[in-house]
Structures are given as structure tokens and as C-alpha cells.
């Protein structure tokens, strides 16, 4: 359950990053959030910290699970309905 929640949230965050930052920089958001969560994100009972550091919270915390589900849904919706700029390839 932990892996499914985190992978779903990170994929949504990547899709949201692709829509906002472009395809080549889509990895910035999940890597940045992952580094911040690993450094400062200890398990907490504070709801705000559970939302901010949802990656490192236990599976049974509702706030972190809802954050991951929201990121997955918003990211998928933004990617499907938004415009992403694909990198141009040079012809040989």
C-alpha cells in the first residue's frame, strides 16, 4: 500500500510537472519533493506536515493518502487536458 500510494502520487506530480514545466523538466518536482521529504519529513501527527511530507508518512494517515490521490488525479487531468511541449528532434 505504501509503494502504490507513493508511486501514484509521484506519477501525478510528474504529469503535473510535465504540464507546467515542460516534458524535459518534468522530473524536477518529484525529485525536489523527494529530497525535501527524505531530509526533513519524519512521521508526524500534525495534519499540515502529513500533507507536506506525504511521501514519508505511514500508510494509515488519511492526510497523506488523500494528498497522493489528489496529486495523481490532478496530475493526470492536467496532463490529459493540458498542452505539453515535446522536445524537437533534429532530422538527419
XYZ file of C-alpha atoms in Angstrom:
92
model
C 0.000 0.000 0.000
C 2.912 2.330 0.788
C 4.507 1.837 -2.629
C 1.203 2.145 -4.504
C 0.347 5.390 -2.716
C 3.763 6.945 -3.280
C 4.129 5.817 -6.898
C 0.649 7.093 -7.751
C 1.328 10.468 -6.146
C 4.755 10.803 -7.748
C 3.402 9.909 -11.195
C 0.719 12.550 -10.784
C 3.344 15.052 -9.673
C 5.473 14.154 -12.710
C 2.499 14.617 -15.038
C 1.728 17.957 -13.411
C 5.380 18.933 -13.812
C 5.273 17.976 -17.491
C 2.268 20.221 -17.980
C 3.639 23.196 -16.053
C 7.403 22.946 -16.624
C 7.550 21.039 -19.904
C 8.455 17.456 -20.668
C 12.205 17.885 -20.309
C 11.869 19.349 -16.803
C 9.012 17.145 -15.549
C 11.339 15.301 -13.193
C 12.197 18.429 -11.191
C 9.074 18.380 -8.998
C 9.161 14.737 -7.813
C 12.923 14.768 -7.233
C 12.752 18.062 -5.318
C 9.848 16.852 -3.185
C 11.538 13.500 -2.600
C 14.774 15.096 -1.414
C 12.930 17.512 0.882
C 10.757 14.710 2.311
C 13.721 12.430 2.954
C 15.745 15.170 4.678
C 13.024 16.802 6.815
C 9.970 14.549 6.599
C 9.761 12.478 9.757
C 6.407 10.817 10.530
C 4.177 13.358 12.230
C 0.746 13.691 13.825
C 0.381 17.272 12.534
C -2.044 17.333 9.587
C -0.148 20.063 7.744
C 3.124 18.197 7.955
C 1.392 14.987 6.859
C 0.252 16.769 3.702
C 3.613 18.415 3.060
C 5.669 15.274 3.704
C 3.167 12.706 2.429
C 5.944 10.549 0.974
C 7.395 9.624 4.358
C 4.188 9.247 6.369
C 2.766 5.868 7.421
C 0.137 4.324 5.171
C -2.676 4.691 7.711
C -2.554 8.503 7.716
C -5.560 9.865 5.886
C -3.997 13.230 5.018
C -1.018 11.721 3.207
C -3.172 9.220 1.326
C -5.599 11.930 0.207
C -2.670 14.102 -0.871
C -1.273 11.301 -3.040
C -4.703 10.581 -4.562
C -5.243 14.283 -5.256
C -1.829 14.640 -6.893
C -2.479 11.564 -9.044
C -5.896 12.815 -10.168
C -4.902 16.446 -10.743
C -1.680 15.469 -12.492
C -3.418 13.002 -14.790
C -6.162 15.512 -15.584
C -3.695 18.307 -16.250
C -1.599 16.077 -18.491
C -4.587 14.849 -20.499
C -6.207 18.253 -20.910
C -3.132 20.475 -20.860
C -0.583 21.138 -23.505
C 2.846 19.687 -23.037
C 5.699 20.822 -25.194
C 7.589 17.876 -26.585
C 11.254 18.410 -27.408
C 12.036 18.859 -31.079
C 14.179 16.290 -32.749
C 16.656 17.208 -35.425
C 16.401 15.457 -38.741
C 19.464 13.703 -40.023
